[in-house]
Amino acid sequence: MAQRKKVPSTVVRRLPKYYRHLSDLLKEDILRISSKELSQRMGITASQVRQDFNFFGGFGQQGYGYNVQHLFDKISSILGVNIRKKLIIVGAGNLGRALANYKNFKNRGFDLVGIFDVNKELVGQVIDGIPISHFNNIDRFLEENSVDIGILSVPYDETPAAAQKLADCGIRALWNFSTMDIRLPHDVAIENVHLSDSLMVLSYKLNHKLSGD
Amino acid sequence: MAQRKKVPSTVVRRLPKYYRHLSDLLKEDILRISSKELSQRMGITASQVRQDFNFFGGFGQQGYGYNVQHLFDKISSILGVNIRKKLIIVGAGNLGRALANYKNFKNRGFDLVGIFDVNKELVGQVIDGIPISHFNNIDRFLEENSVDIGILSVPYDETPAAAQKLADCGIRALWNFSTMDIRLPHDVAIENVHLSDSLMVLSYKLNHKLSGD
């Protein structure tokens, strides 16, 4: 798909929300939807929906509404979630284990293929069918297995070294749950997750007596 | 602070990012910053920064730049994180335990005061000084303790009942990590956390060979 200009980050961050709502529409056997109806479900304006879609060349006849399946397929393809991706988790503490057990990833097209830690007491344990391996063995694992995304759930101080190691081993995308932001000079896509941002937004809503989500 | 019009959700969601960057600036002993410098640190435009701040009446003389401490205090106050808030966690599985151990909340002004689960094997265990109590005792706990925010890390099917129970007991803000979105008819602020949204954005970056964050 030809993209004429850089898509703003705020638009990119709405794409998963479109994906989720379109996925729900498909489950409800709704075949067509207008920008107005879609916008109402998502709590944004119809004009916003049309503006967002224009970054990707529109997506169909507005008079008749959008074809839900077509729109879902297009957005899946733009997000790259139409092709299954392989994940590894580095750091098998509580958060790493919680992520390993998170069933939604598989539904979204992401398959966990390895879990790594440096703690010898954890190595050898099995989570959801995947054994925890020692992080020292990551080079060989990544030589033998094609992995798209590395999830980092390691302690704060271990973040830079773990990120660098994965980048050196050829991982091109890092999903970072450490509270330390990762910046790498390489050609590596990074999502630094800031859980407390969401908590602060909740605090804002509470502070301003805004109900709902 | 007088707010002239409803602040768009995209602006509200940038406030924690301002908060984090201003907090870093204070640690670096930087006293003043221009909208241009602040925007560059945050990866947005200077015009965006000024537009965002205008929703809250500006925040100081642009010619001299912003006073960092003043700006930080104002944004803390808007977010409501200048007043410490009390949290409870409902659901002490891996994710609940990971959240209970997440040190960043305390730094942001949130204090964990209780953890609840229905699993008798977990009840009585202590996480970071907080004992896990049975969820059946939540009424009495909330009668005796003032709690601002309930964190839900319960299984999918248990989400609606747990959310309703907390709302009935007077909790006015829910931070929901279940994959089921909560909607309540009450005056309750809700943040439904969609972890896989961030993973899909990472997939987008990987798909479009965008490096960095």
CSV table of C-alpha atoms in Angstrom, one decimal:
chain,number,residue,atom,x,y,z
A,1,MET,CA,0.0,0.0,0.0
A,2,ALA,CA,1.4,3.4,-1.0
A,3,GLN,CA,1.7,5.8,1.8
A,4,ARG,CA,2.1,9.3,0.7
A,5,LYS,CA,3.3,10.9,3.9
A,6,LYS,CA,4.6,9.9,7.3
A,7,VAL,CA,1.7,8.7,9.5
A,8,PRO,CA,1.6,10.6,12.8
A,9,SER,CA,2.2,8.6,15.9
A,10,THR,CA,-1.3,9.5,17.3
A,11,VAL,CA,-2.9,7.9,14.1
A,12,VAL,CA,-0.7,4.8,14.4
A,13,ARG,CA,-1.7,4.4,18.0
A,14,ARG,CA,-5.3,4.4,17.1
A,15,LEU,CA,-4.9,1.5,14.5
A,16,PRO,CA,-5.0,-1.2,17.2
A,17,LYS,CA,-8.2,0.3,18.5
A,18,TYR,CA,-9.7,0.1,15.0
A,19,TYR,CA,-8.4,-3.4,14.8
A,20,ARG,CA,-10.1,-4.4,18.1
A,21,HIS,CA,-13.5,-2.8,17.2
A,22,LEU,CA,-13.5,-4.2,13.7
A,23,SER,CA,-12.7,-7.6,15.1
A,24,ASP,CA,-15.7,-7.2,17.4
A,25,LEU,CA,-17.9,-6.2,14.5
A,26,LEU,CA,-16.9,-9.3,12.6
A,27,LYS,CA,-17.8,-11.4,15.6
A,28,GLU,CA,-21.2,-9.7,15.6
A,29,ASP,CA,-21.6,-10.5,11.8
A,30,ILE,CA,-21.8,-6.8,10.9
A,31,LEU,CA,-20.8,-6.6,7.3
A,32,ARG,CA,-20.8,-2.8,6.7
A,33,ILE,CA,-20.4,0.2,8.9
A,34,SER,CA,-20.4,4.0,8.3
A,35,SER,CA,-17.7,6.2,9.6
A,36,LYS,CA,-20.3,7.7,12.0
A,37,GLU,CA,-21.3,4.4,13.5
A,38,LEU,CA,-17.6,3.2,13.8
A,39,SER,CA,-16.6,6.6,15.4
A,40,GLN,CA,-19.5,6.3,17.9
A,41,ARG,CA,-18.4,2.8,19.0
A,42,MET,CA,-14.8,4.1,19.4
A,43,GLY,CA,-15.7,7.4,21.2
A,44,ILE,CA,-14.1,9.6,18.5
A,45,THR,CA,-15.6,11.8,15.7
A,46,ALA,CA,-16.5,10.6,12.2
A,47,SER,CA,-14.3,13.2,10.8
A,48,GLN,CA,-11.4,11.7,12.8
A,49,VAL,CA,-12.1,8.3,11.4
A,50,ARG,CA,-12.1,9.6,7.8
A,51,GLN,CA,-8.9,11.7,8.4
A,52,ASP,CA,-7.1,8.7,9.9
A,53,PHE,CA,-8.1,6.4,6.9
A,54,ASN,CA,-7.0,9.1,4.4
A,55,PHE,CA,-3.4,8.5,5.5
A,56,PHE,CA,-3.8,5.0,4.0
A,57,GLY,CA,-5.6,6.1,0.9
A,58,GLY,CA,-9.2,6.0,2.2
A,59,PHE,CA,-10.7,2.4,2.4
A,60,GLY,CA,-13.9,2.4,0.4
A,61,GLN,CA,-17.1,4.1,-0.4
A,62,GLN,CA,-18.3,6.4,2.3
A,63,GLY,CA,-21.8,6.5,0.9
A,64,TYR,CA,-22.4,2.8,1.6
A,65,GLY,CA,-20.1,2.7,4.6
A,66,TYR,CA,-17.0,0.6,4.9
A,67,ASN,CA,-16.9,-3.2,4.2
A,68,VAL,CA,-15.9,-4.4,7.7
A,69,GLN,CA,-13.9,-7.5,6.5
A,70,HIS,CA,-12.0,-5.4,3.9
A,71,LEU,CA,-11.2,-2.7,6.5
A,72,PHE,CA,-10.1,-5.3,9.0
A,73,ASP,CA,-7.9,-7.0,6.5
A,74,LYS,CA,-6.3,-3.7,5.4
A,75,ILE,CA,-5.6,-2.5,9.0
A,76,SER,CA,-4.3,-6.0,9.9
A,77,SER,CA,-1.9,-5.7,6.9
A,78,ILE,CA,-0.8,-2.2,7.8
A,79,LEU,CA,-0.1,-3.3,11.4
A,80,GLY,CA,1.7,-6.3,10.0
A,81,VAL,CA,-0.4,-8.6,12.2
A,82,ASN,CA,-1.7,-10.6,9.2
A,83,ILE,CA,1.6,-12.4,9.3
A,84,ARG,CA,2.3,-14.3,12.5
A,85,LYS,CA,5.3,-13.1,14.5
A,86,LYS,CA,7.5,-15.0,16.9
A,87,LEU,CA,8.3,-13.6,20.4
A,88,ILE,CA,10.7,-14.4,23.1
A,89,ILE,CA,10.6,-13.1,26.7
A,90,VAL,CA,13.7,-12.1,28.5
A,91,GLY,CA,13.1,-12.0,32.2
A,92,ALA,CA,10.9,-14.6,33.8
A,93,GLY,CA,9.9,-12.8,37.0
A,94,ASN,CA,6.3,-12.1,37.8
A,95,LEU,CA,5.8,-9.8,34.9
A,96,GLY,CA,7.6,-12.1,32.4
A,97,ARG,CA,5.5,-15.0,33.6
A,98,ALA,CA,2.3,-13.0,33.4
A,99,LEU,CA,3.1,-12.0,29.8
A,100,ALA,CA,4.0,-15.6,29.0
A,101,ASN,CA,0.5,-16.6,30.1
A,102,TYR,CA,-1.3,-13.8,28.3
A,103,LYS,CA,-3.6,-15.6,25.9
A,104,ASN,CA,-4.5,-12.5,23.9
A,105,PHE,CA,-1.1,-12.4,22.1
A,106,LYS,CA,-1.8,-15.6,20.3
A,107,ASN,CA,-5.2,-14.3,19.2
A,108,ARG,CA,-3.5,-11.2,17.8
A,109,GLY,CA,-1.0,-13.3,15.8
A,110,PHE,CA,2.0,-13.5,18.1
A,111,ASP,CA,3.6,-16.8,19.1
A,112,LEU,CA,5.8,-17.2,22.1
A,113,VAL,CA,8.8,-19.4,21.2
A,114,GLY,CA,11.3,-18.9,24.1
A,115,ILE,CA,11.7,-17.6,27.6
A,116,PHE,CA,15.1,-16.6,29.1
A,117,ASP,CA,16.4,-15.7,32.5
A,118,VAL,CA,19.7,-15.6,34.3
A,119,ASN,CA,18.3,-17.1,37.6
A,120,LYS,CA,19.4,-20.8,37.8
A,121,GLU,CA,16.4,-21.6,39.9
A,122,LEU,CA,14.0,-20.5,37.2
A,123,VAL,CA,15.9,-22.1,34.3
A,124,GLY,CA,14.3,-25.4,33.3
A,125,GLN,CA,10.8,-24.5,34.6
A,126,VAL,CA,8.1,-24.7,32.0
A,127,ILE,CA,5.5,-22.0,31.4
A,128,ASP,CA,2.6,-22.8,29.1
A,129,GLY,CA,4.7,-25.4,27.4
A,130,ILE,CA,7.8,-23.2,26.9
A,131,PRO,CA,10.9,-24.1,29.0
A,132,ILE,CA,12.9,-21.2,30.6
A,133,SER,CA,16.4,-21.2,29.2
A,134,HIS,CA,19.5,-19.5,30.5
A,135,PHE,CA,20.1,-16.1,28.9
A,136,ASN,CA,23.7,-17.2,28.2
A,137,ASN,CA,22.3,-19.5,25.5
A,138,ILE,CA,20.4,-16.8,23.7
A,139,ASP,CA,23.0,-16.5,20.9
A,140,ARG,CA,22.6,-20.1,19.9
A,141,PHE,CA,18.9,-20.0,20.2
A,142,LEU,CA,18.6,-17.0,17.9
A,143,GLU,CA,21.0,-18.6,15.4
A,144,GLU,CA,18.7,-21.6,15.2
A,145,ASN,CA,15.4,-19.8,15.5
A,146,SER,CA,13.9,-16.9,13.6
A,147,VAL,CA,12.5,-14.5,16.2
A,148,ASP,CA,10.8,-11.2,15.4
A,149,ILE,CA,10.2,-9.5,18.7
A,150,GLY,CA,12.0,-9.5,22.1
A,151,ILE,CA,10.0,-8.7,25.2
A,152,LEU,CA,12.1,-7.3,28.0
A,153,SER,CA,10.9,-7.8,31.5
A,154,VAL,CA,14.2,-7.6,33.3
A,155,PRO,CA,15.2,-5.5,36.3
A,156,TYR,CA,16.0,-1.8,35.7
A,157,ASP,CA,19.8,-2.1,35.8
A,158,GLU,CA,19.9,-5.0,33.4
A,159,THR,CA,17.9,-3.3,30.7
A,160,PRO,CA,20.6,-1.7,28.6
A,161,ALA,CA,22.8,-4.8,28.4
A,162,ALA,CA,19.8,-7.1,27.6
A,163,ALA,CA,18.5,-4.8,24.9
A,164,GLN,CA,22.0,-4.5,23.4
A,165,LYS,CA,22.5,-8.2,23.4
A,166,LEU,CA,19.2,-8.9,21.6
A,167,ALA,CA,20.0,-6.2,19.0
A,168,ASP,CA,23.4,-7.7,18.5
A,169,CYS,CA,21.8,-11.1,17.9
A,170,GLY,CA,19.6,-9.6,15.2
A,171,ILE,CA,16.3,-8.9,16.9
A,172,ARG,CA,14.7,-6.0,15.1
A,173,ALA,CA,11.9,-5.1,17.6
A,174,LEU,CA,11.9,-4.7,21.4
A,175,TRP,CA,8.9,-4.5,23.6
A,176,ASN,CA,10.3,-3.0,26.8
A,177,PHE,CA,8.5,-3.3,30.1
A,178,SER,CA,11.4,-2.1,32.2
A,179,THR,CA,11.0,1.4,33.7
A,180,MET,CA,14.2,2.4,31.9
A,181,ASP,CA,13.6,3.6,28.4
A,182,ILE,CA,15.7,1.9,25.8
A,183,ARG,CA,17.5,3.9,23.1
A,184,LEU,CA,19.6,2.0,20.6
A,185,PRO,CA,21.7,3.4,17.8
A,186,HIS,CA,20.7,0.4,15.6
A,187,ASP,CA,17.9,-0.1,13.3
A,188,VAL,CA,15.6,-1.5,16.0
A,189,ALA,CA,12.0,-0.7,16.5
A,190,ILE,CA,11.2,-0.1,20.2
A,191,GLU,CA,8.1,0.2,22.3
A,192,ASN,CA,8.8,1.4,25.8
A,193,VAL,CA,5.7,0.5,27.9
A,194,HIS,CA,4.9,3.0,30.6
A,195,LEU,CA,2.3,1.3,32.8
A,196,SER,CA,2.1,4.3,35.1
A,197,ASP,CA,1.1,6.6,32.3
A,198,SER,CA,-2.2,4.8,32.2
A,199,LEU,CA,-2.5,5.0,36.0
A,200,MET,CA,-1.9,8.8,35.8
A,201,VAL,CA,-4.6,9.1,33.1
A,202,LEU,CA,-6.9,7.3,35.5
A,203,SER,CA,-6.0,9.7,38.2
A,204,TYR,CA,-6.8,12.6,35.8
A,205,LYS,CA,-10.2,11.1,35.1
A,206,LEU,CA,-10.8,10.6,38.9
A,207,ASN,CA,-9.6,14.2,39.5
A,208,HIS,CA,-11.9,15.6,36.9
A,209,LYS,CA,-14.8,13.3,37.7
A,210,LEU,CA,-14.8,11.8,34.3
A,211,SER,CA,-16.6,8.4,34.2
A,212,GLY,CA,-16.1,5.6,31.7
A,213,ASP,CA,-13.1,5.0,29.6
B,1,MET,CA,-7.5,25.8,37.4
B,2,ALA,CA,-10.2,27.0,35.0
B,3,GLN,CA,-10.6,24.8,32.0
B,4,ARG,CA,-12.4,26.5,29.2
B,5,LYS,CA,-13.3,23.5,27.2
B,6,LYS,CA,-13.1,19.7,27.4
B,7,VAL,CA,-9.6,18.5,26.9
B,8,PRO,CA,-9.3,16.0,24.1
B,9,SER,CA,-8.3,12.5,25.2
B,10,THR,CA,-5.1,12.6,23.0
B,11,VAL,CA,-4.0,15.7,25.0
B,12,VAL,CA,-4.8,14.0,28.3
B,13,ARG,CA,-2.8,11.0,27.3
B,14,ARG,CA,0.2,13.2,26.6
B,15,LEU,CA,0.2,14.7,30.1
B,16,PRO,CA,2.0,11.7,31.8
B,17,LYS,CA,4.7,12.0,29.1
B,18,TYR,CA,5.2,15.7,30.0
B,19,TYR,CA,5.2,14.7,33.6
B,20,ARG,CA,8.0,12.1,33.0
B,21,HIS,CA,10.1,14.4,30.9
B,22,LEU,CA,9.7,17.3,33.3
B,23,SER,CA,10.6,14.9,36.2
B,24,ASP,CA,13.8,14.0,34.3
B,25,LEU,CA,14.6,17.7,33.7
B,26,LEU,CA,14.3,18.4,37.4
B,27,LYS,CA,16.7,15.5,38.2
B,28,GLU,CA,19.1,17.1,35.7
B,29,ASP,CA,18.8,20.5,37.5
B,30,ILE,CA,17.4,22.2,34.4
B,31,LEU,CA,15.4,25.2,35.6
B,32,ARG,CA,13.9,26.5,32.3
B,33,ILE,CA,13.1,25.0,29.0
B,34,SER,CA,11.7,26.3,25.7
B,35,SER,CA,8.7,24.7,24.0
B,36,LYS,CA,11.1,23.8,21.2
B,37,GLU,CA,13.6,22.0,23.5
B,38,LEU,CA,10.8,20.2,25.4
B,39,SER,CA,9.2,19.1,22.2
B,40,GLN,CA,12.5,17.8,20.8
B,41,ARG,CA,13.0,15.7,24.0
B,42,MET,CA,9.5,14.3,23.6
B,43,GLY,CA,9.6,13.7,19.8
B,44,ILE,CA,6.6,16.1,19.1
B,45,THR,CA,6.5,19.6,17.6
B,46,ALA,CA,6.8,22.8,19.5
B,47,SER,CA,3.5,23.9,18.2
B,48,GLN,CA,1.9,20.7,19.7
B,49,VAL,CA,3.4,21.6,23.1
B,50,ARG,CA,2.0,25.1,23.0
B,51,GLN,CA,-1.4,23.9,21.8
B,52,ASP,CA,-1.5,21.2,24.5
B,53,PHE,CA,-0.7,23.8,27.3
B,54,ASN,CA,-3.2,26.3,26.0
B,55,PHE,CA,-6.0,23.8,27.1
B,56,PHE,CA,-4.9,24.6,30.6
B,57,GLY,CA,-4.4,28.4,30.1
B,58,GLY,CA,-0.8,28.4,28.9
B,59,PHE,CA,1.9,28.0,31.6
B,60,GLY,CA,4.2,30.9,31.4
B,61,GLN,CA,6.3,33.2,29.2
B,62,GLN,CA,7.3,31.6,26.0
B,63,GLY,CA,10.1,34.1,25.3
B,64,TYR,CA,12.0,33.0,28.4
B,65,GLY,CA,10.8,29.4,28.1
B,66,TYR,CA,8.9,27.6,30.9
B,67,ASN,CA,9.9,27.3,34.5
B,68,VAL,CA,10.4,23.6,34.8
B,69,GLN,CA,9.4,23.3,38.5
B,70,HIS,CA,6.3,25.4,37.9
B,71,LEU,CA,5.3,23.4,34.9
B,72,PHE,CA,5.9,20.1,36.7
B,73,ASP,CA,3.8,21.2,39.7
B,74,LYS,CA,0.9,22.4,37.4
B,75,ILE,CA,0.9,19.1,35.4
B,76,SER,CA,1.1,17.1,38.6
B,77,SER,CA,-1.9,19.0,39.9
B,78,ILE,CA,-3.9,18.6,36.7
B,79,LEU,CA,-3.2,14.8,36.8
B,80,GLY,CA,-4.1,14.7,40.5
B,81,VAL,CA,-0.8,13.0,41.3
B,82,ASN,CA,0.2,15.8,43.7
B,83,ILE,CA,-2.1,14.1,46.3
B,84,ARG,CA,-1.1,10.6,47.1
B,85,LYS,CA,-3.7,7.9,46.2
B,86,LYS,CA,-4.4,4.5,47.7
B,87,LEU,CA,-4.6,1.4,45.5
B,88,ILE,CA,-5.9,-2.1,46.0
B,89,ILE,CA,-5.2,-5.0,43.7
B,90,VAL,CA,-7.9,-7.6,43.0
B,91,GLY,CA,-6.4,-10.8,41.6
B,92,ALA,CA,-3.1,-12.0,42.9
B,93,GLY,CA,-2.0,-14.1,39.9
B,94,ASN,CA,1.3,-13.4,38.1
B,95,LEU,CA,0.1,-10.1,36.8
B,96,GLY,CA,-1.3,-9.0,40.1
B,97,ARG,CA,1.9,-9.9,41.9
B,98,ALA,CA,4.0,-8.2,39.2
B,99,LEU,CA,1.9,-5.0,39.7
B,100,ALA,CA,2.2,-5.3,43.5
B,101,ASN,CA,6.0,-5.3,43.1
B,102,TYR,CA,6.1,-2.4,40.6
B,103,LYS,CA,8.1,0.2,42.5
B,104,ASN,CA,7.3,3.0,40.0
B,105,PHE,CA,3.8,3.4,41.4
B,106,LYS,CA,5.1,4.6,44.8
B,107,ASN,CA,7.4,7.1,43.0
B,108,ARG,CA,4.4,8.5,41.1
B,109,GLY,CA,2.3,9.0,44.3
B,110,PHE,CA,0.3,5.7,44.5
B,111,ASP,CA,0.4,3.5,47.6
B,112,LEU,CA,-0.7,-0.1,47.6
B,113,VAL,CA,-2.8,-0.8,50.7
B,114,GLY,CA,-4.5,-4.2,50.0
B,115,ILE,CA,-4.4,-7.3,47.8
B,116,PHE,CA,-7.4,-9.6,47.3
B,117,ASP,CA,-8.0,-13.0,45.7
B,118,VAL,CA,-10.5,-15.8,45.9
B,119,ASN,CA,-7.8,-18.5,45.9
B,120,LYS,CA,-7.4,-19.9,49.4
B,121,GLU,CA,-3.8,-21.0,48.7
B,122,LEU,CA,-2.9,-17.4,48.0
B,123,VAL,CA,-4.8,-15.8,50.9
B,124,GLY,CA,-2.4,-15.1,53.8
B,125,GLN,CA,0.7,-14.8,51.5
B,126,VAL,CA,2.5,-11.5,51.9
B,127,ILE,CA,3.7,-9.4,48.9
B,128,ASP,CA,6.0,-6.5,49.6
B,129,GLY,CA,4.6,-6.2,53.1
B,130,ILE,CA,0.9,-6.5,52.1
B,131,PRO,CA,-1.0,-9.6,53.0
B,132,ILE,CA,-3.3,-11.1,50.4
B,133,SER,CA,-6.9,-11.1,51.8
B,134,HIS,CA,-9.9,-13.1,50.7
B,135,PHE,CA,-12.1,-11.1,48.2
B,136,ASN,CA,-15.1,-12.0,50.4
B,137,ASN,CA,-13.7,-9.5,53.0
B,138,ILE,CA,-13.5,-6.6,50.6
B,139,ASP,CA,-16.7,-4.9,51.9
B,140,ARG,CA,-15.4,-4.6,55.4
B,141,PHE,CA,-11.9,-3.6,54.2
B,142,LEU,CA,-13.4,-0.8,52.2
B,143,GLU,CA,-15.6,0.3,55.1
B,144,GLU,CA,-12.6,0.7,57.2
B,145,ASN,CA,-10.1,2.0,54.6
B,146,SER,CA,-10.3,4.8,52.2
B,147,VAL,CA,-9.2,3.5,48.8
B,148,ASP,CA,-9.1,5.6,45.6
B,149,ILE,CA,-8.3,3.1,42.9
B,150,GLY,CA,-9.0,-0.6,42.3
B,151,ILE,CA,-6.7,-2.5,40.0
B,152,LEU,CA,-8.3,-5.5,38.4
B,153,SER,CA,-6.1,-8.4,37.4
B,154,VAL,CA,-8.7,-11.1,37.5
B,155,PRO,CA,-9.5,-13.8,34.9
B,156,TYR,CA,-11.6,-12.7,31.9
B,157,ASP,CA,-14.9,-14.2,33.2
B,158,GLU,CA,-14.6,-12.7,36.7
B,159,THR,CA,-14.1,-9.2,35.4
B,160,PRO,CA,-17.7,-7.8,35.4
B,161,ALA,CA,-18.6,-9.2,38.8
B,162,ALA,CA,-15.4,-7.9,40.4
B,163,ALA,CA,-15.8,-4.5,38.8
B,164,GLN,CA,-19.4,-4.2,39.9
B,165,LYS,CA,-18.5,-5.2,43.5
B,166,LEU,CA,-15.8,-2.6,43.7
B,167,ALA,CA,-18.1,0.1,42.3
B,168,ASP,CA,-20.8,-1.0,44.8
B,169,CYS,CA,-18.3,-0.6,47.6
B,170,GLY,CA,-17.6,3.0,46.6
B,171,ILE,CA,-14.5,2.7,44.5
B,172,ARG,CA,-14.6,5.5,42.0
B,173,ALA,CA,-11.7,4.5,39.7
B,174,LEU,CA,-10.8,1.1,38.1
B,175,TRP,CA,-7.6,0.2,36.4
B,176,ASN,CA,-8.5,-2.9,34.4
B,177,PHE,CA,-5.9,-5.3,33.1
B,178,SER,CA,-8.5,-7.9,32.1
B,179,THR,CA,-8.8,-8.4,28.4
B,180,MET,CA,-12.5,-7.7,28.9
B,181,ASP,CA,-13.4,-4.0,28.7
B,182,ILE,CA,-15.4,-2.8,31.7
B,183,ARG,CA,-18.4,-0.6,31.2
B,184,LEU,CA,-20.3,0.5,34.3
B,185,PRO,CA,-23.4,2.6,34.5
B,186,HIS,CA,-22.0,4.3,37.6
B,187,ASP,CA,-19.9,7.4,38.1
B,188,VAL,CA,-16.7,5.4,37.9
B,189,ALA,CA,-13.5,6.4,36.0
B,190,ILE,CA,-12.1,3.4,34.1
B,191,GLU,CA,-8.9,2.8,32.3
B,192,ASN,CA,-9.0,-0.5,30.3
B,193,VAL,CA,-5.4,-1.4,29.6
B,194,HIS,CA,-4.9,-3.1,26.3
B,195,LEU,CA,-1.3,-4.5,26.4
B,196,SER,CA,-1.6,-5.9,22.9
B,197,ASP,CA,-2.3,-2.5,21.4
B,198,SER,CA,1.3,-1.6,22.2
B,199,LEU,CA,2.5,-4.9,20.7
B,200,MET,CA,0.6,-4.1,17.5
B,201,VAL,CA,2.2,-0.7,17.3
B,202,LEU,CA,5.5,-2.4,17.6
B,203,SER,CA,4.5,-4.7,14.8
B,204,TYR,CA,3.6,-1.6,12.8
B,205,LYS,CA,7.1,-0.1,13.4
B,206,LEU,CA,8.8,-3.4,12.5
B,207,ASN,CA,6.6,-3.6,9.4
B,208,HIS,CA,7.5,-0.1,8.3
B,209,LYS,CA,11.1,-0.3,9.3
B,210,LEU,CA,10.7,2.5,11.8
B,211,SER,CA,13.5,2.4,14.4
B,212,GLY,CA,13.4,4.0,17.9
B,213,ASP,CA,10.3,4.7,20.0
